[in-house]
Amino acid sequence: MQTDEYITRVQRRADLDSTDEASRVTSTVLGIFGTLDLRGQLKDAASQLSQGIGPMLTARETSQSFSASQFVSAVATELSIDEGAAEKAATAVLTTLREALSDGQFLDVNAVLPEEFHRFVTER
């Protein structure tokens, strides 16, 4: 999936006003999600993404564990939005991530992803 298609899908799913806003949301959500300790699976996933999206997933060096609610709070804080909007943004970005990955790579990520994060990924 090319960068512009990814951003357009996020914009539509999150009901955002512009592609610039969707790009900022995508960068923030993937950046924070990319710090989740998933045993190297996110670096592998990033290699399947376009050059405009993949680096967003690996831009931040920190690797840590956090809950889904902490993830939503971090997105809300960084984007200066409420937690409901942050939940919607995270779902839009991570559902699109699921669509952009091969089934095998998604299964590899999903296998190490804490179950509480599954709510952010709707079916293909």
Short mmCIF file of C-alpha atoms in Angstrom, two decimals:
data_model
loop_
_atom_site.label_atom_id
_atom_site.label_comp_id
_atom_site.label_asym_id
_atom_site.label_seq_id
_atom_site.Cartn_x
_atom_site.Cartn_y
_atom_site.Cartn_z
CA MET A 1 0.00 0.00 0.00
CA GLN A 2 1.39 3.37 -1.00
CA THR A 3 1.72 6.27 1.44
CA ASP A 4 -1.08 8.38 -0.04
CA GLU A 5 -3.53 5.47 0.07
CA TYR A 6 -2.60 4.71 3.70
CA ILE A 7 -3.13 8.35 4.72
CA THR A 8 -6.42 8.59 2.80
CA ARG A 9 -7.76 5.47 4.53
CA VAL A 10 -6.80 6.88 7.94
CA GLN A 11 -8.44 10.20 7.09
CA ARG A 12 -11.67 8.46 6.10
CA ARG A 13 -11.75 6.06 9.06
CA ALA A 14 -10.96 8.71 11.65
CA ASP A 15 -13.22 11.37 10.05
CA LEU A 16 -10.36 13.84 9.77
CA ASP A 17 -10.61 17.10 7.85
CA SER A 18 -7.41 16.89 5.81
CA THR A 19 -4.66 14.59 4.67
CA ASP A 20 -2.19 16.76 6.62
CA GLU A 21 -4.11 15.99 9.81
CA ALA A 22 -4.28 12.30 8.87
CA SER A 23 -0.53 12.26 8.26
CA ARG A 24 0.13 13.82 11.68
CA VAL A 25 -2.22 11.33 13.36
CA THR A 26 -0.62 8.41 11.51
CA SER A 27 2.89 9.50 12.47
CA THR A 28 1.94 9.93 16.12
CA VAL A 29 0.00 6.67 16.49
CA LEU A 30 2.62 4.59 14.66
CA GLY A 31 5.43 6.32 16.53
CA ILE A 32 3.95 5.51 19.92
CA PHE A 33 2.85 2.01 18.86
CA GLY A 34 6.36 1.42 17.53
CA THR A 35 7.80 1.77 21.03
CA LEU A 36 5.77 -1.22 22.25
CA ASP A 37 8.10 -4.14 22.94
CA LEU A 38 6.99 -6.77 20.41
CA ARG A 39 10.25 -8.74 20.15
CA GLY A 40 11.42 -7.17 16.90
CA GLN A 41 8.22 -7.83 14.97
CA LEU A 42 7.58 -4.13 14.33
CA LYS A 43 10.91 -3.70 12.52
CA ASP A 44 9.95 -6.61 10.28
CA ALA A 45 6.52 -5.07 9.74
CA ALA A 46 8.03 -1.67 8.90
CA SER A 47 10.05 -3.27 6.11
CA GLN A 48 6.78 -4.19 4.35
CA LEU A 49 5.44 -0.64 4.44
CA SER A 50 6.00 2.20 1.98
CA GLN A 51 8.98 4.51 2.52
CA GLY A 52 6.58 7.19 3.73
CA ILE A 53 4.96 4.98 6.40
CA GLY A 54 7.54 2.38 7.52
CA PRO A 55 9.93 4.84 9.21
CA MET A 56 7.05 6.20 11.32
CA LEU A 57 6.82 2.79 12.99
CA THR A 58 10.51 2.65 13.88
CA ALA A 59 11.32 6.35 14.44
CA ARG A 60 11.42 6.21 18.23
CA GLU A 61 14.21 4.25 19.85
CA THR A 62 12.55 3.35 23.15
CA SER A 63 11.12 -0.13 23.63
CA GLN A 64 8.68 -0.47 26.49
CA SER A 65 5.60 -2.21 27.78
CA PHE A 66 2.38 -0.29 28.28
CA SER A 67 -1.34 -0.98 28.44
CA ALA A 68 -3.86 -0.13 25.75
CA SER A 69 -5.29 2.62 27.96
CA GLN A 70 -1.80 4.10 28.44
CA PHE A 71 -1.36 3.95 24.66
CA VAL A 72 -4.60 5.88 24.10
CA SER A 73 -3.62 8.42 26.76
CA ALA A 74 -0.23 8.96 25.14
CA VAL A 75 -1.85 9.48 21.72
CA ALA A 76 -4.38 11.91 23.24
CA THR A 77 -1.67 13.88 25.01
CA GLU A 78 0.66 14.10 22.02
CA LEU A 79 -2.12 15.12 19.62
CA SER A 80 -3.92 17.36 22.16
CA ILE A 81 -7.22 15.54 21.63
CA ASP A 82 -9.63 13.76 23.98
CA GLU A 83 -9.31 10.04 24.63
CA GLY A 84 -12.37 9.17 22.54
CA ALA A 85 -10.81 10.83 19.50
CA ALA A 86 -7.48 9.16 20.32
CA GLU A 87 -9.15 5.73 20.45
CA LYS A 88 -10.75 6.40 17.05
CA ALA A 89 -7.43 7.61 15.62
CA ALA A 90 -5.56 4.56 16.94
CA THR A 91 -8.18 2.23 15.49
CA ALA A 92 -8.02 3.98 12.11
CA VAL A 93 -4.23 3.85 11.93
CA LEU A 94 -3.80 0.30 13.23
CA THR A 95 -6.62 -1.14 11.11
CA THR A 96 -4.93 0.41 8.08
CA LEU A 97 -1.62 -1.05 9.26
CA ARG A 98 -3.25 -4.47 9.32
CA GLU A 99 -4.42 -3.98 5.72
CA ALA A 100 -0.97 -2.87 4.60
CA LEU A 101 0.81 -5.94 5.98
CA SER A 102 0.87 -9.41 4.49
CA ASP A 103 -1.27 -11.94 6.33
CA GLY A 104 1.84 -13.73 7.57
CA GLN A 105 3.46 -10.57 8.93
CA PHE A 106 0.23 -9.52 10.60
CA LEU A 107 -0.04 -12.94 12.25
CA ASP A 108 3.55 -12.62 13.50
CA VAL A 109 2.81 -9.19 15.03
CA ASN A 110 -0.54 -10.35 16.39
CA ALA A 111 1.07 -13.37 18.07
CA VAL A 112 3.17 -11.12 20.33
CA LEU A 113 0.71 -8.22 20.61
CA PRO A 114 -0.97 -8.02 24.03
CA GLU A 115 -4.60 -9.09 23.66
CA GLU A 116 -5.97 -5.77 24.91
CA PHE A 117 -4.53 -4.12 21.75
CA HIS A 118 -6.61 -6.34 19.44
CA ARG A 119 -9.54 -3.92 19.85
CA PHE A 120 -7.69 -1.40 17.66
CA VAL A 121 -7.66 -3.70 14.64
CA THR A 122 -10.96 -4.31 12.91
CA GLU A 123 -11.41 -7.14 10.44
CA ARG A 124 -10.08 -6.80 6.91
#
